[in-house]
Structures are given as C-alpha cells and as structure tokens.
Coordinates of C-alpha atoms and ligand atoms in Angstrom, one line a residue:
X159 CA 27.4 9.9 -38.1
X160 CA 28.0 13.7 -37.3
X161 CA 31.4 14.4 -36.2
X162 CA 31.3 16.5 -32.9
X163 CA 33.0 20.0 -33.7
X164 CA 36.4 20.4 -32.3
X165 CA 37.8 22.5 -29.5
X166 CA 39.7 24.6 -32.1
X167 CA 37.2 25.8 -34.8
X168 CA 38.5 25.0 -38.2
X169 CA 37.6 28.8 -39.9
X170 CA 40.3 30.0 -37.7
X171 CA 44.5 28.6 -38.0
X172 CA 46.9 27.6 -35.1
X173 CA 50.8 28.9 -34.9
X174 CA 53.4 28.4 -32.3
X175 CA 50.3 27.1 -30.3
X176 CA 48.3 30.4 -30.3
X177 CA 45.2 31.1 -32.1
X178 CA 45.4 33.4 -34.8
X179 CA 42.6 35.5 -35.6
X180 CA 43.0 38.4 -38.6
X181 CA 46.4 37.3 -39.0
X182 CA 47.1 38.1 -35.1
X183 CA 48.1 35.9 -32.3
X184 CA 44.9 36.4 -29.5
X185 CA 48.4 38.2 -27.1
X186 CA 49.3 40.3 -30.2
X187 CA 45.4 40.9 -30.4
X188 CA 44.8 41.6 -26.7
X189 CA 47.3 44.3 -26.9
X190 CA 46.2 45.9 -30.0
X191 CA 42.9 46.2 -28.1
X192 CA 44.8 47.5 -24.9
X193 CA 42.6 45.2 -22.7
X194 CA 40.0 42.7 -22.5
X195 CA 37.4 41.2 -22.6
X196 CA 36.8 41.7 -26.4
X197 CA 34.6 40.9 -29.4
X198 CA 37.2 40.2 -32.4
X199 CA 35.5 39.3 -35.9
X200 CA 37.5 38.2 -38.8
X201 CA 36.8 39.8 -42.2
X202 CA 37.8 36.4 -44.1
X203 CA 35.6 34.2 -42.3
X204 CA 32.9 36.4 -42.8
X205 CA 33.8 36.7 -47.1
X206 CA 34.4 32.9 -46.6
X207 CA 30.4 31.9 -45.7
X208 CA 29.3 34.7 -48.5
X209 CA 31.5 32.3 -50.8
X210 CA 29.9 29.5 -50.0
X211 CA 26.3 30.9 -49.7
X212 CA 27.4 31.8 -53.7
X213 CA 28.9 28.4 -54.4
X214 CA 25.9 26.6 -53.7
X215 CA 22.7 28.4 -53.5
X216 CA 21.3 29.6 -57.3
X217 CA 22.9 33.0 -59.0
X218 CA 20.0 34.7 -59.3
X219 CA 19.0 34.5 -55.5
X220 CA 19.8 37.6 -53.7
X221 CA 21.3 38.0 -50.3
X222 CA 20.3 40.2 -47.8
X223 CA 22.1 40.5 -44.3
X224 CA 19.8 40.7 -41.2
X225 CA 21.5 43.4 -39.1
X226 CA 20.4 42.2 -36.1
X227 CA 22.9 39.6 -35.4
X228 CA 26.0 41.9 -35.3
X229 CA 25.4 45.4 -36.1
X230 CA 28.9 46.5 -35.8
X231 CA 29.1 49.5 -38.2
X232 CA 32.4 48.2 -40.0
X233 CA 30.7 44.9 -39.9
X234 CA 27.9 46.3 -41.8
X235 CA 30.2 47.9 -43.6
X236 CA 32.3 45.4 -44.7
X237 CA 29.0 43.3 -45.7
X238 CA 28.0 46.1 -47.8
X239 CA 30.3 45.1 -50.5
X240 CA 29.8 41.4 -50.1
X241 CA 25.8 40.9 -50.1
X242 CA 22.8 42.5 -52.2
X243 CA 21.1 44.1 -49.8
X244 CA 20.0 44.8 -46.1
X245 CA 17.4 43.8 -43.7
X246 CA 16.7 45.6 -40.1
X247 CA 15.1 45.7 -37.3
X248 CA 15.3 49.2 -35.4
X249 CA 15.8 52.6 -36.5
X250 CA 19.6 52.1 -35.1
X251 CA 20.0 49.5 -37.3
X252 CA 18.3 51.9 -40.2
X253 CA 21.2 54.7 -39.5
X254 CA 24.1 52.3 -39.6
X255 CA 22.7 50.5 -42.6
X256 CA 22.4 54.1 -44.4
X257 CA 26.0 54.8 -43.7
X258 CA 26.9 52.5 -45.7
X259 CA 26.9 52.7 -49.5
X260 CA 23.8 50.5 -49.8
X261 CA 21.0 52.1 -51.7
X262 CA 17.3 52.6 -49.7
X263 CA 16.1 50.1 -52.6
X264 CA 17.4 47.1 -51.3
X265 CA 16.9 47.5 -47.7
X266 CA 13.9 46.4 -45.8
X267 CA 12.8 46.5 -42.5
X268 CA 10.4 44.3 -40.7
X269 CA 9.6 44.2 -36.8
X270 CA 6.3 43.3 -35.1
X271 CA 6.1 47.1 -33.5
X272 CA 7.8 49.5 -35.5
X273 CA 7.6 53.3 -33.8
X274 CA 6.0 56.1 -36.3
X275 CA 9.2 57.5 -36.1
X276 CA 10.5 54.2 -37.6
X277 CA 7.6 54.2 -40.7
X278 CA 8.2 58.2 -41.2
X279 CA 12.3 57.5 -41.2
X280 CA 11.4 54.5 -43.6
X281 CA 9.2 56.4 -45.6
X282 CA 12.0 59.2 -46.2
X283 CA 14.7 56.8 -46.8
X284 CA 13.4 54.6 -49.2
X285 CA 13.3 51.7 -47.5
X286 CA 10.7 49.2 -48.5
X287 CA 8.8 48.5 -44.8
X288 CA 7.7 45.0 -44.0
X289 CA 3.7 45.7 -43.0
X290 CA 3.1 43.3 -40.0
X291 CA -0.7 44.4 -39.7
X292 CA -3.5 46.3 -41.1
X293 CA -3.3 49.1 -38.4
X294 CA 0.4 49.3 -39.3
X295 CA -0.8 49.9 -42.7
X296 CA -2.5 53.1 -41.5
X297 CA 0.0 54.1 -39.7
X298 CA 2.1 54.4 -42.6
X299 CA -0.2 56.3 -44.7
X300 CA -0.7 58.5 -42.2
X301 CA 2.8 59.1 -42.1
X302 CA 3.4 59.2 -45.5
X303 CA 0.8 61.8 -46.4
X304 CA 2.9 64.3 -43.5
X305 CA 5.8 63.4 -45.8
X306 CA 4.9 63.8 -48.9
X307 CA 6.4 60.7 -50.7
X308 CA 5.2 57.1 -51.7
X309 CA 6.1 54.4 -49.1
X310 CA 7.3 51.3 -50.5
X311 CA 5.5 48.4 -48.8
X312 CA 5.7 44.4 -48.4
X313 CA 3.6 42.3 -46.6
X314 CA 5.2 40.1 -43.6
X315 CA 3.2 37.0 -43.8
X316 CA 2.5 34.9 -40.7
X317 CA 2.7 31.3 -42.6
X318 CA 0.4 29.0 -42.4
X319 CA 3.6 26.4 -41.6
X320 CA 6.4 26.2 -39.7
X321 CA 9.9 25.5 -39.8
X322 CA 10.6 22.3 -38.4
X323 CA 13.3 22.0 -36.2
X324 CA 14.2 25.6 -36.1
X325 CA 16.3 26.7 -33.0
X326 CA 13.6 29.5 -33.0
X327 CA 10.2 29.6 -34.7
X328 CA 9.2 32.8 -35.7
X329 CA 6.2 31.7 -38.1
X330 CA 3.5 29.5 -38.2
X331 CA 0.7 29.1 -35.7
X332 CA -0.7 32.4 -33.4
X333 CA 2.3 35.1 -33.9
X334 CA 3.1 38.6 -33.1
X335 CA 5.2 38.4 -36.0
X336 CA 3.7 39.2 -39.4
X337 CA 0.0 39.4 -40.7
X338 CA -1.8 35.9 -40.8
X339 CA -2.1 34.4 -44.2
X340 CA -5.6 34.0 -44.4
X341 CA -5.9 37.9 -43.8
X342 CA -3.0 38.6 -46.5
X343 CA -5.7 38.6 -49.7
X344 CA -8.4 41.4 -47.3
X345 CA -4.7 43.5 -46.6
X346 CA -4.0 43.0 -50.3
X347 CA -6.8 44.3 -51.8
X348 CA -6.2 47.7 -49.2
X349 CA -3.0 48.5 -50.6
X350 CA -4.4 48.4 -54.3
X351 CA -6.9 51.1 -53.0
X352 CA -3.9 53.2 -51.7
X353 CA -0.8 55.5 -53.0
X354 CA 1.4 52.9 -52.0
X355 CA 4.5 50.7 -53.9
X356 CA 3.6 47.6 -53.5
X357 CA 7.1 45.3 -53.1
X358 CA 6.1 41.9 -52.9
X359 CA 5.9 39.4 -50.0
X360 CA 8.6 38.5 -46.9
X361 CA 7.9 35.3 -45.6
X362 CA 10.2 34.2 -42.8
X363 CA 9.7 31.2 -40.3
X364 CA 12.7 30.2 -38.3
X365 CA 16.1 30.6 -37.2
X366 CA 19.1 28.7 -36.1
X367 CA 18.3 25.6 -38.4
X368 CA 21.2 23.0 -39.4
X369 CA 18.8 20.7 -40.7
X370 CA 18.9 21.1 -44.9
X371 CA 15.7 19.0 -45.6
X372 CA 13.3 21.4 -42.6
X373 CA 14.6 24.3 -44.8
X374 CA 14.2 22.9 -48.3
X375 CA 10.5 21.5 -47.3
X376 CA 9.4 25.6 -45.6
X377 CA 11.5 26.8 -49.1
X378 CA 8.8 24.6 -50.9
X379 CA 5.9 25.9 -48.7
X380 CA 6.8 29.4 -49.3
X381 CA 7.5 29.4 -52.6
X382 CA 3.7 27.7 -52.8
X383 CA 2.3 29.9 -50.9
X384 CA 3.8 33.3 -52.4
X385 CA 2.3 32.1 -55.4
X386 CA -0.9 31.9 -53.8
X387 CA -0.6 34.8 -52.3
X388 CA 0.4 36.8 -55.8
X389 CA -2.6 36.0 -57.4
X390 CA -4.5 38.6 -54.8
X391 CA -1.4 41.1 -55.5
X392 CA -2.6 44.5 -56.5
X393 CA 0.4 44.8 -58.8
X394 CA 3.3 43.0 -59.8
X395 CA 5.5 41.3 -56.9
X396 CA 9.2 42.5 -57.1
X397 CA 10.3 40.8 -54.5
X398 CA 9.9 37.8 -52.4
X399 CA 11.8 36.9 -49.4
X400 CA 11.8 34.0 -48.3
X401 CA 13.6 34.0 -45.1
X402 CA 16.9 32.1 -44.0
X403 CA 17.0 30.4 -40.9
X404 CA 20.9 29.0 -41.9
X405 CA 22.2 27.8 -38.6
X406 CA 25.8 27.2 -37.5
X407 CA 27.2 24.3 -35.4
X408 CA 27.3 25.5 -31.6
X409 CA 27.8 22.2 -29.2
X410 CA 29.0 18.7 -30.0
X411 CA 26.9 16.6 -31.9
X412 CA 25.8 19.6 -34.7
X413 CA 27.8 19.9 -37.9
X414 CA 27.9 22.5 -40.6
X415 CA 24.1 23.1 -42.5
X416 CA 24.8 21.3 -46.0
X417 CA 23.8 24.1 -48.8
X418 CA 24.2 21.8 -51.3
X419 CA 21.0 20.2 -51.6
X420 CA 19.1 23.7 -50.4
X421 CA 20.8 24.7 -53.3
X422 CA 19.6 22.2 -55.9
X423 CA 16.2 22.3 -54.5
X424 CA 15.9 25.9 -55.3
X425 CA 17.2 25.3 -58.9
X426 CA 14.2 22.7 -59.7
X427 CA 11.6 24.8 -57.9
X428 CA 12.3 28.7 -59.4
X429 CA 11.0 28.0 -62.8
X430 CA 7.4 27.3 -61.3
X431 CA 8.2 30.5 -59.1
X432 CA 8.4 32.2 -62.7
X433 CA 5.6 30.4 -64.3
X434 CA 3.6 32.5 -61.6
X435 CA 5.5 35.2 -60.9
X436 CA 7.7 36.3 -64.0
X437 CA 10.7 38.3 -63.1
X438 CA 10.4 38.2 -59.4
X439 CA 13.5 38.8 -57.4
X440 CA 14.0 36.1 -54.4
X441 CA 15.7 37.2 -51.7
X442 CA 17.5 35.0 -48.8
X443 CA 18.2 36.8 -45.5
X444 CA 21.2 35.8 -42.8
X445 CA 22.1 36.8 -40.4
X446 CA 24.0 34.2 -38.3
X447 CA 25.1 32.0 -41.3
X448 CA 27.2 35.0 -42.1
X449 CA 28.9 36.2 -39.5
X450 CA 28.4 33.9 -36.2
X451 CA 31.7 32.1 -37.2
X452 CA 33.6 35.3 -37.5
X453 CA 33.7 36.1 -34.4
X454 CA 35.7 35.2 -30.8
X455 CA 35.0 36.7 -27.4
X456 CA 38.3 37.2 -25.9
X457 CA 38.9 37.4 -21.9
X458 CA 41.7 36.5 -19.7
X459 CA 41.5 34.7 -16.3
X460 CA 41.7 36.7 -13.4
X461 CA 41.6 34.0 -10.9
X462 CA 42.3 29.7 -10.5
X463 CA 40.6 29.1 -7.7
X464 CA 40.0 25.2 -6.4
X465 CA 36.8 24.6 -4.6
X466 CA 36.2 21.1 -2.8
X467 CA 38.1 19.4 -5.9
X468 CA 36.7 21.1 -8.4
X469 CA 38.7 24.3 -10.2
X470 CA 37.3 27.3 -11.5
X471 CA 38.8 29.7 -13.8
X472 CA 37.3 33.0 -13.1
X473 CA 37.6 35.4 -15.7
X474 CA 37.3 39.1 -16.7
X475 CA 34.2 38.6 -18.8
X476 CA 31.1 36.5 -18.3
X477 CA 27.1 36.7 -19.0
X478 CA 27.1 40.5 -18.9
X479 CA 29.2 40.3 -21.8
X480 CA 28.2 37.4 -23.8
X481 CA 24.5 36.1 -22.5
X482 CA 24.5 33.8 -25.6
X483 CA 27.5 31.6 -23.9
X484 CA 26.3 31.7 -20.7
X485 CA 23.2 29.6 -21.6
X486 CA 20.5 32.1 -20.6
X487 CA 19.7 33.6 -24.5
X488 CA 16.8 31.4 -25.5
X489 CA 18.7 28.1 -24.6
X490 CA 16.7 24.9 -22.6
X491 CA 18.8 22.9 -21.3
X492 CA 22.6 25.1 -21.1
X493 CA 25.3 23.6 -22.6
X494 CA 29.2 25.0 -23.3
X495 CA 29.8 26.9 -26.3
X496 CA 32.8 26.2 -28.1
X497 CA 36.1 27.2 -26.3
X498 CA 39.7 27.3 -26.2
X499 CA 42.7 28.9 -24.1
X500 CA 43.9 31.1 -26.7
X501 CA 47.4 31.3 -26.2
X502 CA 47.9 27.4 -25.4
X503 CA 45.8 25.5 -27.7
X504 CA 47.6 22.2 -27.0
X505 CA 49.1 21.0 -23.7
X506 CA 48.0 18.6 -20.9
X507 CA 44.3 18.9 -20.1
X508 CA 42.4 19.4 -16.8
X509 CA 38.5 19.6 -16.1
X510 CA 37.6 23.7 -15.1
X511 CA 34.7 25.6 -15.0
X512 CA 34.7 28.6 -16.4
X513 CA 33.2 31.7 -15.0
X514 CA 32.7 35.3 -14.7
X515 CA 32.9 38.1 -12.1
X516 CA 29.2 38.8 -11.7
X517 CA 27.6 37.3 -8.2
X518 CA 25.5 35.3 -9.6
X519 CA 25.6 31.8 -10.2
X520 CA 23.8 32.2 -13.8
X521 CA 27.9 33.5 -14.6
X522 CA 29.0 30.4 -16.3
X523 CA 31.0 30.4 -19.7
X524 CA 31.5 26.8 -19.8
X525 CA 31.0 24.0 -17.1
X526 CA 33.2 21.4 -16.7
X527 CA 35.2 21.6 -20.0
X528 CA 38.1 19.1 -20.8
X529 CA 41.0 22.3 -21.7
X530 CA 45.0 22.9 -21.4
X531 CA 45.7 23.8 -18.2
X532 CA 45.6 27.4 -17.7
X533 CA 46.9 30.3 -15.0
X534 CA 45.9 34.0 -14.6
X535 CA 46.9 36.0 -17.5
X536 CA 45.8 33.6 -19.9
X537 CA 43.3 34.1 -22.7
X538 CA 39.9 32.5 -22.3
X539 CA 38.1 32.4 -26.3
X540 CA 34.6 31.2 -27.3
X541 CA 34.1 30.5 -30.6
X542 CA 30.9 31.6 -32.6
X543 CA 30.5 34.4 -30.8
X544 CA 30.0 36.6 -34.1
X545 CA 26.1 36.6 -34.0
X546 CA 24.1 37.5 -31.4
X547 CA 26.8 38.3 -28.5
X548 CA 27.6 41.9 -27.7
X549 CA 24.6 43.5 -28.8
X550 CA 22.5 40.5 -27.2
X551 CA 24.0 40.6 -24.2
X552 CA 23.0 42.6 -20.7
X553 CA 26.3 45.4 -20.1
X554 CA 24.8 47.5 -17.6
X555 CA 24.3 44.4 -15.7
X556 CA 27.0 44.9 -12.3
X557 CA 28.3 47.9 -13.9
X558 CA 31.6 46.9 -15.1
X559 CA 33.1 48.4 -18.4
X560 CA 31.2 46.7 -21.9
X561 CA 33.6 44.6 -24.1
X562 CA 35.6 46.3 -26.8
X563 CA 35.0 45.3 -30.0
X564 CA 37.1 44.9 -33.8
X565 CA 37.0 44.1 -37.0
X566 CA 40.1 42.2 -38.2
Ligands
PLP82 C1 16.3 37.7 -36.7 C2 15.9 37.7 -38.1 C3 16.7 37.3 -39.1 C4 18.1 36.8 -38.9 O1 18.0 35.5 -38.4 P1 19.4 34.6 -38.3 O2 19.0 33.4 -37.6 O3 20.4 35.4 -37.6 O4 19.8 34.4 -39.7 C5 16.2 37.4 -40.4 N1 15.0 37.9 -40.7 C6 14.2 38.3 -39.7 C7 12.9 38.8 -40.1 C8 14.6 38.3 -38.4 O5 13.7 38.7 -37.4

C-alpha cells in the first residue's frame, strides 16, 4: 500500500506551528523578502537528494544537473559544488552554467532546435553539444570552421523504446527530440569523416517517473542499445548518458521513487557496459529529483470570500506565478499540489478553494482542500514547487509584479 503524502512535507520541520524553511519561520521569511508571493528553495533539501542519489546509485556514475528545472543562478551555483557536471537547454542556461566554476568539459547541451548562435557559443566554450540531426551536424561545422576550434559532439538518440509510465515521454516512437536510432550508424560514420570530438552517446526517454522497475527496464534498454550503438562509433565513447527521468511524489497516492533497486540494477549491469565499452563514463541527468523538493511558493491571502456555501481563499499569487500548481503545465486531469497555511500548520480544518487574482477561472491553486482555517494575511505554501515553477510559469500574464525568488 502507498502511503498518501502528507499535508506538511517531511523534507521541511514544524516549530511553534509555523513552517520552517532555511531555518526561518515562512513570517520571518516573508519579511526577509519584503513581500510576497515568493519562490524559497532550501539548500539542505537540495544537498539532502544529492546524498541520497550517492547513497544508492553506483560511485562511478556521474551526475549531471539538468538546468532547466530551476535555473536560479545561486541554485546553479550551489549545485556546482554538489554534482559532476551540467546539462542545458538554452544559451541562458549556457551563461549561468559558465558562471559557475564548472569546467566546459562536463557540460552538455541538448535541445531539438538549437540557434547557430547556440552551436558557435558551444563551440567556443567547450561544451560538448548533443547533435539532434544530420543538418545540425552541418550546422556545427559550419560554425566551427568560422571559429577556428574543434567542436566536441554527442549524438542525442531517439530510442527505439520508451519509458513506461513516464509523466512525460520524450523518447521512443516519431520525436522531434534526438536522431532516430536506426539513422545513428549513417550519422556515425559522418562524424568519423569530420574534425570533430566525438563524446559518446545521450540517450534520454522520460521524465517525472516514480516507478523504479520502468526506469531499471529503459536503464537495461539503453545500456543495450549504447553498446550497439558503439560498435559503429568512429572513435572511442567517453561518455554515455543515459538520462534520469527520477520523479518526485506530487498528489496523494505517489510515494518517494525507491533508488535502491535502480541502484543495484546498475551494479550488475555496468560490467557488461565495460566488456563493450571499456572506461566509458555513465552519466545520470536530474533535474527535478534534485531540486523540486527544495522549494515552496509562498503567497498570502488577500481575500476570504464565501460564495453560495462554498469559501475561497483568494490570494496574491496564482497560475501566472506557478502554472505547474494550477494544473495547466502538461497535467490531464488537474489535481491539488501539495499545500499548507504556513504560519498555522495545525488547527481546526475547513474545506476552501484556493485561488489567484487573475480573471480567469483556469486561477486555481488548489480546489477544495481539507486546511486550518485561515484569514487575510495568512501565508498560503505549496510544496514541490522547486522544479519547474517560476521559470515555467506565464509572468507577463495580467501584468502584475513576477514572484521574488531565494536561496535559503
Ligand atoms: C528536461 C530534461 C531533463 C530534466 O528532466 P527532469 O524530469 O527534470 O529530471 C533532463 N534531460 C533532458 C534532455 C531534458 O530535456
């Protein structure tokens, strides 16, 4: 039986009924920020899941952290001296990566339509790029001739798989994502005619999967199928990334992904990896696994207001702030994120709706949740808000002011 997760998230500790986040009470918080709403992200949750990643999954598997779910700079920042190496998804993402202490070696950058200014910054960096198609290929040369240096390359494969119940497939089947694996070997034998450095292989399928046995069976796959795959290699394969796809627990029902068999899987299944492949360097990328925990989106209630029987809390934030939460990022069928009243984590319940100032009706941060009763001035938090929220999220929408934003 899963155990439903509880109102209070157990990464983060309760005193004199107030949540505490960084050490702060969410008041002490709200007025270090000066107002709300706000992102907060706490630095120990975030070292807490690298710990645990560590614990369970093999030594010698590296971990990169996918920028794209929270590209805070001090977030990056703070990562950069936690993981082994980066992966991205923009130019932005390239510029705060490189401000961190990080070398070019161990970033990588995939993305099904990069700009030639993102292959000529690449290519001047360092950065190994993530080819997601023959004409990309061309692109880069082209590029790289202008510049003068020797791009370092990877191939993005399309899998001929995918990951089974994955929140979101990106892999398997017709994709824009990555090149096709039949056409990998034809690509292959390209980049051994060019002045290229060939990396190895990035093979990615899925995200938001809490499901340890769909993982361990596309980690089988992949590992299969890099080895495949190596035997057209023009040169040796340094790396092989085999994707991530570690999900976290959003709505009742879901509990924590269990690492400790993804772990042990990986620990029978590396030595044929170096039968094949001798030396390779296996990379695991997160992005939510590491820091969707961390984080809280912080508003306070503006408004109770009662409508035929039913009562509303209407709040400074909402869907322009955090899209994710309001059920219209990707979700089917919407359904409340984890939340608490922040500065009255116990007391006698009532059923409200919670919901933002936009006028729309899509401006929902929770229907019908069982919480403490609450008045104006009180502190409205959803929990897992570190991944995916601010930067996913619509700001110019209605034109009021974005959410701040903090490291703790
Ligand atoms: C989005 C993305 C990730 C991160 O996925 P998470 O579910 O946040 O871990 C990793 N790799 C690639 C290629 C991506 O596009």
């Amino acid at each position: 039986m899963k155990k439903p997760i509880h109102t209070v998230m157990n990464q983060f500790s309760v005193q004199d009924n107030s949540l505490i986040v960084g050490g702060m009470s969410i008041k002490d918080l709200a007025i270090k920020m000066g107002r709300t709403p706000f992102y907060a992200y706490d630095k120990q949750v975030i070292a807490q899941k690298v710990e645990t990643f560590k614990k369970f999954i093999p030594s010698r598997i590296k971990l990169h952290y996918a920028i794209k779910a929270n590209p805070m700079p001090d977030v990056v920042q703070f990562l950069s001296g936690l993981v082994d190496g980066f992966d991205l998804a923009s130019l932005g993402e390239m510029n705060v990566a490189l401000d961190t202490s990080m070398p070019s070696e161990k970033i990588s950058f995939a993305g099904p339509g990069k700009r030639q200014e993102e292959l000529n910054a690449s290519i001047m960096a360092g950065v190994t790029i993530n080819i997601e198609s023959s004409h990309e290929l061309t692109r880069i040369i082209a590029g790289a001739e202008t510049i003068g240096k020797k791009p370092r390359v990877a191939i993005r494969v399309n899998p001929d798989f995918e990951l089974k119940s994955s929140g979101m497939k990106m892999g398997g089947g017709p994709k824009q994502f990555g090149i096709d694996t039949e056409i990998v070997p034809e690509v292959l034998k390209d980049i051994g005619k060019l002045d290229v450095e060939f990396m190895g292989f990035h093979i990615f399928s899925g995200s938001q999967n809490l499901s340890a046995e769909a993982i361990i069976e596309a980690h089988n796959k992949t590992l299969d199928l890099a080895v495949r795959l190596s035997e057209h290699a023009p040169s040796v394969v340094k790396k092989l990334n085999i994707g991530g796809g570690f999900g976290i627990p959003y709505f009742p029902g879901e509990s924590h992904l269990d690492l400790a068999p993804i772990g042990k899987n990986l620990e029978t299944i590396l030595p044929k990896l170096d039968e094949s492949i001798p030396g390779v360097d296996v990379i695991i990328e997160l992005g939510r696994y590491l820091v969707g925990e961390s984080g809280v989106y912080v508003c306070q209630i503006i408004e109770k207001k009662i409508s035929r029987g039913e009562t509303f809390l209407i709040v400074d934030g909402g869907l322009h702030h955090h899209l994710a939460a309001s059920g219209n990022f990707g979700q089917v069928i919407r359904k409340n994120y984890p939340v608490a009243i922040g500065n009255k984590i116990q007391g006698k319940n009532e059923t409200v709706s919670i919901v933002g100032p936009l006028c729309t009706p899509l401006d929902i941060l929770g229907s019908k949740m069982d919480l403490p009763k609450a008045e104006a001035g009180d502190f409205v938090v959803i929990f897992q808000s570190g991944a995916y929220g601010y930067t996913a999220s619509p700001h110019a929408f209605l034109s009021h002011p974005p959410p701040l934003q903090i490291l703790v």
